[in-house]
mmCIF file of C-alpha atoms in Angstrom:
data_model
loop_
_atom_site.group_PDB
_atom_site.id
_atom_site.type_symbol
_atom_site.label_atom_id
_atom_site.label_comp_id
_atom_site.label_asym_id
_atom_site.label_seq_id
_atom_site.Cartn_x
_atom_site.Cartn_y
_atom_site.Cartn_z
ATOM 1 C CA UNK A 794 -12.393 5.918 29.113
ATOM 2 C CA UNK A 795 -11.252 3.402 26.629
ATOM 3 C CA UNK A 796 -12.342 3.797 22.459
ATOM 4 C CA UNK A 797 -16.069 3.012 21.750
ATOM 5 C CA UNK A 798 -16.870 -0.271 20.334
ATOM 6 C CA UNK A 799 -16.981 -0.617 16.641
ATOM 7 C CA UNK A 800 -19.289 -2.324 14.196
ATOM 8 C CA UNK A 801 -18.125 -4.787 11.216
ATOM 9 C CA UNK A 802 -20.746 -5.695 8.282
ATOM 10 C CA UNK A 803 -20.316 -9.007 6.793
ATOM 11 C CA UNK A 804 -21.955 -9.338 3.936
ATOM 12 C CA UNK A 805 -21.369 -13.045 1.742
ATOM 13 C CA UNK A 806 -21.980 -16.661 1.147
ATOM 14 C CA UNK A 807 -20.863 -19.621 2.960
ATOM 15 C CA UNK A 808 -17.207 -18.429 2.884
ATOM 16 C CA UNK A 809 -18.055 -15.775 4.872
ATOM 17 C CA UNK A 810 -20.124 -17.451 7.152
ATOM 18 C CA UNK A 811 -17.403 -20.316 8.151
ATOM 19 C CA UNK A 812 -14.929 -17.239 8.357
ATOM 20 C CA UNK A 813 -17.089 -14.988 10.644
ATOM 21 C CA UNK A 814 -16.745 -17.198 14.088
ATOM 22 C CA UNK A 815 -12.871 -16.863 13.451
ATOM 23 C CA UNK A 816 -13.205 -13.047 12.639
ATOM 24 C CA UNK A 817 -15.515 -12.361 15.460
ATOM 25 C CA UNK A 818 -12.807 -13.823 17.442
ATOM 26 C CA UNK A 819 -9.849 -12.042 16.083
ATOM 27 C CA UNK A 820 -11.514 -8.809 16.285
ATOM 28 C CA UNK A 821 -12.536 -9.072 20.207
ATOM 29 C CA UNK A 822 -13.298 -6.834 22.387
ATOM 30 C CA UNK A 823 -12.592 -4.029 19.811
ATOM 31 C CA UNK A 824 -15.273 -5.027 17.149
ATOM 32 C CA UNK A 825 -18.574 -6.397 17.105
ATOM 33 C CA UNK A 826 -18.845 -8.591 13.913
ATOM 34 C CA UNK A 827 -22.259 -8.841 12.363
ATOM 35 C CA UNK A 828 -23.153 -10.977 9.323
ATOM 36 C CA UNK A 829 -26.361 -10.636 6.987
ATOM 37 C CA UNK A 830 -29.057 -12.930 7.742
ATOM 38 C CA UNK A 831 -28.083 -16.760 6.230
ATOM 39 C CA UNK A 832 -26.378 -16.730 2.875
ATOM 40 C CA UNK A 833 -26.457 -13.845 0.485
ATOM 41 C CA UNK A 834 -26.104 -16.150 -2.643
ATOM 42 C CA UNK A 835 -26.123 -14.518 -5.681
ATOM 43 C CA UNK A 836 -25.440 -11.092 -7.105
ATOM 44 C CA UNK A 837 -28.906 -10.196 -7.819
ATOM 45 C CA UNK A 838 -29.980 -11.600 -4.814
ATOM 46 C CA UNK A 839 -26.927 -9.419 -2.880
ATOM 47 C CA UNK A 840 -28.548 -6.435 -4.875
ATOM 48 C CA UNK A 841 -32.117 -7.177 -4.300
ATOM 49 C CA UNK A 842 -31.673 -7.683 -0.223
ATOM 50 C CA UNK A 843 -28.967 -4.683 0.076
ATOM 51 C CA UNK A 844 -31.389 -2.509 2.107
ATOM 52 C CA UNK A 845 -32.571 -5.280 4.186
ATOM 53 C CA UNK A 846 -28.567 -5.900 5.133
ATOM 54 C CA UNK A 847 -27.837 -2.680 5.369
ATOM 55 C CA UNK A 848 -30.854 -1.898 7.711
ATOM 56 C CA UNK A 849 -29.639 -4.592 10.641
ATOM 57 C CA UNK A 850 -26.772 -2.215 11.232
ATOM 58 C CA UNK A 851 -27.472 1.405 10.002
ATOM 59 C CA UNK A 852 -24.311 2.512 12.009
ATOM 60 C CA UNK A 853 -21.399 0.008 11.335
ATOM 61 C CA UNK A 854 -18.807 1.405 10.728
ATOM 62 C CA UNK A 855 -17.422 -1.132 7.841
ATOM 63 C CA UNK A 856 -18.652 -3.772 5.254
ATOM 64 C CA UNK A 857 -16.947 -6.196 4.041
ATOM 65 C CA UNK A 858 -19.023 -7.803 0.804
ATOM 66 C CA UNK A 859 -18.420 -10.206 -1.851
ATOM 67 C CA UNK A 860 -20.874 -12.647 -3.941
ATOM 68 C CA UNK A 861 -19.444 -14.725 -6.926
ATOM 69 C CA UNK A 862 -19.403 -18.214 -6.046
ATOM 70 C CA UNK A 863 -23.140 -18.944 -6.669
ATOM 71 C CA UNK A 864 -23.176 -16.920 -9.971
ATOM 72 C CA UNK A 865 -20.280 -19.011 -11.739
ATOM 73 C CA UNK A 866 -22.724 -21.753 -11.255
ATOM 74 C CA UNK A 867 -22.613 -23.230 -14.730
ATOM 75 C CA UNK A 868 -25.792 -25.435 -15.838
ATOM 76 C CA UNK A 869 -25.616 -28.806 -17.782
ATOM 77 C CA UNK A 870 -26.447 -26.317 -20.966
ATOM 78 C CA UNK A 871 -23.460 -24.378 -20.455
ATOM 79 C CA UNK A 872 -25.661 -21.310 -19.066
ATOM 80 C CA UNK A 873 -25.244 -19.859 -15.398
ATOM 81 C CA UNK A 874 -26.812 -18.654 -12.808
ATOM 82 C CA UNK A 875 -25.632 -15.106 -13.559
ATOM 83 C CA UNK A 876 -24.119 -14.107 -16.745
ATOM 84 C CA UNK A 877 -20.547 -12.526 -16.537
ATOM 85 C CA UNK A 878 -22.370 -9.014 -18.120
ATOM 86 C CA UNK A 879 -24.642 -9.446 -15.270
ATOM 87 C CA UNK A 880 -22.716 -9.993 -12.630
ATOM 88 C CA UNK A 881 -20.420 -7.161 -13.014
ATOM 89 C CA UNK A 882 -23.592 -4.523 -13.568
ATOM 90 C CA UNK A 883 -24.809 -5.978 -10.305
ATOM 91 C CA UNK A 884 -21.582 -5.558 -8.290
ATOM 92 C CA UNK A 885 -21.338 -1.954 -9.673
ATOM 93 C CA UNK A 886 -24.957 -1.543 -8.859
ATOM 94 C CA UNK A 887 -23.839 -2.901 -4.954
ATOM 95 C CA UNK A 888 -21.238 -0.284 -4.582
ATOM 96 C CA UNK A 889 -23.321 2.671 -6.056
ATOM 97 C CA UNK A 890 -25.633 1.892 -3.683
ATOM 98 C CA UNK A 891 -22.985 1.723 -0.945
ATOM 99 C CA UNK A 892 -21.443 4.548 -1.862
ATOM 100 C CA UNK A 893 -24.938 6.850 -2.348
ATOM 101 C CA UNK A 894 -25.657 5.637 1.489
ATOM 102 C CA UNK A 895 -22.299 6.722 2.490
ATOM 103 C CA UNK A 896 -21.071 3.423 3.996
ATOM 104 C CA UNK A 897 -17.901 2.826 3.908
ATOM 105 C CA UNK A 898 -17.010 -1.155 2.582
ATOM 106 C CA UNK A 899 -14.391 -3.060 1.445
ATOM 107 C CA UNK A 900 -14.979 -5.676 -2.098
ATOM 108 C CA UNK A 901 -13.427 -9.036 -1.303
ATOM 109 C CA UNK A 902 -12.579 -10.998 -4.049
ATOM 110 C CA UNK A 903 -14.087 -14.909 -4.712
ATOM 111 C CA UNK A 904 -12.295 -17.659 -3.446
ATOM 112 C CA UNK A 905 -11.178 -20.192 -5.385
ATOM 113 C CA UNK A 906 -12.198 -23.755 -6.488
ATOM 114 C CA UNK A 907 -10.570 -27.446 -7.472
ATOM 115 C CA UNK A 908 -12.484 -28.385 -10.611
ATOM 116 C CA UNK A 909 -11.238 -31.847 -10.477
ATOM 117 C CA UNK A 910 -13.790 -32.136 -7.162
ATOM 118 C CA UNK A 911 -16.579 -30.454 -8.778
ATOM 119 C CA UNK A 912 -16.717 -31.913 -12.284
ATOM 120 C CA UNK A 913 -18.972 -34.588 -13.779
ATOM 121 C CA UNK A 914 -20.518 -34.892 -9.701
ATOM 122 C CA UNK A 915 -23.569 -36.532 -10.171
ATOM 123 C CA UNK A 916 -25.025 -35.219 -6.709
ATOM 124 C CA UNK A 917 -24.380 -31.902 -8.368
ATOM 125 C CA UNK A 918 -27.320 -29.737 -10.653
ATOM 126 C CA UNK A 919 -24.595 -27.707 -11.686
ATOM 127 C CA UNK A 920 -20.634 -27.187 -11.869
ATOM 128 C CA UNK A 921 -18.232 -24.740 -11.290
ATOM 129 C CA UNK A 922 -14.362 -24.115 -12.793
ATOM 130 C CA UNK A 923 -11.804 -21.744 -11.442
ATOM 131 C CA UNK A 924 -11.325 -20.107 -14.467
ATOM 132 C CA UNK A 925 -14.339 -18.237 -14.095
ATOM 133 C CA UNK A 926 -13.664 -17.630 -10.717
ATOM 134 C CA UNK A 927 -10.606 -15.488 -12.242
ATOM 135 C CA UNK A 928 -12.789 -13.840 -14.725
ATOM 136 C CA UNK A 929 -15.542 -13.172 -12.784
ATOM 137 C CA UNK A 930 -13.175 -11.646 -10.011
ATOM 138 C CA UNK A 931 -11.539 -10.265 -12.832
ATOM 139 C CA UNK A 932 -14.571 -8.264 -13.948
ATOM 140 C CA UNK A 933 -15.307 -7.047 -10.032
ATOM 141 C CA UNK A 934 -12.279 -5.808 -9.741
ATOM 142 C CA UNK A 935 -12.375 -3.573 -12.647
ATOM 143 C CA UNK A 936 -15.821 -2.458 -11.118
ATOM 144 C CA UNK A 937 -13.520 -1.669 -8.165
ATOM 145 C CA UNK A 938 -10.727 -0.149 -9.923
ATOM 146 C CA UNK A 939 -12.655 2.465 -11.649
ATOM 147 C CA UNK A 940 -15.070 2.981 -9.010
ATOM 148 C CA UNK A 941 -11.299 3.658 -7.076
ATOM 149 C CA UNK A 942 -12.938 1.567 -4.185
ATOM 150 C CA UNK A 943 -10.382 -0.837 -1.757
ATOM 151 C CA UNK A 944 -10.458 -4.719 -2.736
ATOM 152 C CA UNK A 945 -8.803 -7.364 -0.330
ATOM 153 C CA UNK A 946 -7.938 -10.302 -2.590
ATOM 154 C CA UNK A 947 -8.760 -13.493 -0.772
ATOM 155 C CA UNK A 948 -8.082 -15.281 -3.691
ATOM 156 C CA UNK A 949 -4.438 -14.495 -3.487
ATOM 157 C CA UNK A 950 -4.422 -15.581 -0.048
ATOM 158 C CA UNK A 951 -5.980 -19.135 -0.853
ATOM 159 C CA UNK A 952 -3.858 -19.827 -3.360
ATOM 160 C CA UNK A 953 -0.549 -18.357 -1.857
ATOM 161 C CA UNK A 954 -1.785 -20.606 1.550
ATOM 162 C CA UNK A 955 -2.321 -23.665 -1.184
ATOM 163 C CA UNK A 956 -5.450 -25.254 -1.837
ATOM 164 C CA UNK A 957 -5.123 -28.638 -0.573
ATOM 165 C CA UNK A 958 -4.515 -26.855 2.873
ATOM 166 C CA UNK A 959 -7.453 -24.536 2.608
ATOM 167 C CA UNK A 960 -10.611 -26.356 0.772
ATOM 168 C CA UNK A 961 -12.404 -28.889 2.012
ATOM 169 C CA UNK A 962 -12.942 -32.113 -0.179
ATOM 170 C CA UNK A 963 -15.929 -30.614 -2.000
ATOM 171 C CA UNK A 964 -13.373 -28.389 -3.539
ATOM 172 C CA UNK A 965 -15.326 -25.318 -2.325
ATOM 173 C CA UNK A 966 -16.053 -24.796 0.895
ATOM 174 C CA UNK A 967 -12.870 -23.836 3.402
ATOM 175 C CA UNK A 968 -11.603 -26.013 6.366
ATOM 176 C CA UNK A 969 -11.138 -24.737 9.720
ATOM 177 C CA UNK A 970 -7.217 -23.813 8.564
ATOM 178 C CA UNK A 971 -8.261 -21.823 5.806
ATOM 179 C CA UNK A 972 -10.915 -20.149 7.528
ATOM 180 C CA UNK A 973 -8.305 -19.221 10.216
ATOM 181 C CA UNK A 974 -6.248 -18.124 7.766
ATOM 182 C CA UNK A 975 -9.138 -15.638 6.328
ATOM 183 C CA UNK A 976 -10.505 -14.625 9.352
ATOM 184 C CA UNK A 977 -6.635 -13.321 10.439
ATOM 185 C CA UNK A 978 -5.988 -11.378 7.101
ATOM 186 C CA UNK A 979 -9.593 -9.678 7.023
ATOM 187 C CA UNK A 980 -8.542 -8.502 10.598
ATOM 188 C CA UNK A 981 -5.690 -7.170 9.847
ATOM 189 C CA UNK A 982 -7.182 -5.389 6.977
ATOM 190 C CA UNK A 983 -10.137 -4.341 9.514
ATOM 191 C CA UNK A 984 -8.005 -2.805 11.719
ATOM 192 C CA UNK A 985 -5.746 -1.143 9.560
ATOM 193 C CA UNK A 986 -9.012 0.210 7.376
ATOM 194 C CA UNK A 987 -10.049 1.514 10.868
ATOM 195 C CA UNK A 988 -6.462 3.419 11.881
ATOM 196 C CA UNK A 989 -5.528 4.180 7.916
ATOM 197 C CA UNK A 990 -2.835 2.240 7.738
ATOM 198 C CA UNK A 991 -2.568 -0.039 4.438
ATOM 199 C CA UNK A 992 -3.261 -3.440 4.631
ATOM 200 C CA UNK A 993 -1.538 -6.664 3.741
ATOM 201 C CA UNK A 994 -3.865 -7.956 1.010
ATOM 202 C CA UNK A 995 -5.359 -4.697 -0.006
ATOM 203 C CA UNK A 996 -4.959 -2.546 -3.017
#
């Protein structure tokens, strides 16, 4: 008899959502890929829901989780939708939590974003700039790094794949290339969290 099935959490925003139909693919007939209901938004909103996402698959046997995007939001009074302080308590809060319910995850790291397409849009209640992308991923990490928990850094893997090729024109959201291209490193990184081996984009 062949290996049992296994179960992949997905746990994000939109990113994750556009990626998951390519991961589910890459990851066939070995995995079955699950993500949270809709779009996990926010940190405090990742925090608040946890138990709800963790209870639609008490016995996967990985999560992969990231929220940043929708907390860099920055308001026409230069305020946003999570405060840097806030963000990082929250994403240490996420992986205590994890980590007391013994699942076993994997942080991703925030995409990034072209503020030439996001600034001044008058369709827009809000903007967002990639240098808080960097410190907001910045601060995760270091949640990470002294938590001594894995990261994947799909931010690296945007910008080493080049932006123009991966985001769409809203200067978000990824095209069908760079969701590909997501979708084949997170499997790698899947299957190599599953047999030990270390994975390209993984530290």
């Amino acid at each position: 008899m062949g290996e049992s099935r296994k179960t992949l959490l997905v746990i994000g925003d939109s990113i994750s959502v556009h990626y998951t139909p390519h991961l589910t693919q890459r990851l066939q007939p070995a995995w079955d890929v699950i993500h949270s209901e809709g779009n996990t938004g926010d940190s405090a909103n990742t925090l608040q829901r946890m138990a709800e996402y963790l209870a639609t698959t008490p016995q996967a046997d990985l999560i992969i989780i990231n929220c940043g995007l929708h907390d860099l939001r920055r308001r026409p009074d230069g305020t946003y939708q999570v405060p840097l302080e806030d963000y990082a308590a929250n994403v240490e809060a996420i992986a205590r939590n994890l980590q007391q319910a013994g699942r076993p995850f994997v942080w991703l790291t925030t995409t990034p974003v072209r503020d030439q397409l996001l600034i001044n849009n008058p369709q827009m209640s809000f903007e967002r700039y990639n240098d808080d992308v960097q410190r907001y991923n910045a601060a995760a990490n270091k949640v990470m790094a002294d938590l001594g928990l894995p990261v994947i850094d799909l931010y690296a893997a945007v910008v080493d794949a080049g932006l123009e090729r991966c985001l769409l024109g809203d200067g978000v959201h990824m095209t069908e290339e760079g969701s590909g291209m997501l979708a084949d490193l997170l499997a790698a990184a899947v299957e190599a969290h599953a047999g030990r081996r270390p994975a390209t984009g993984e530290r």
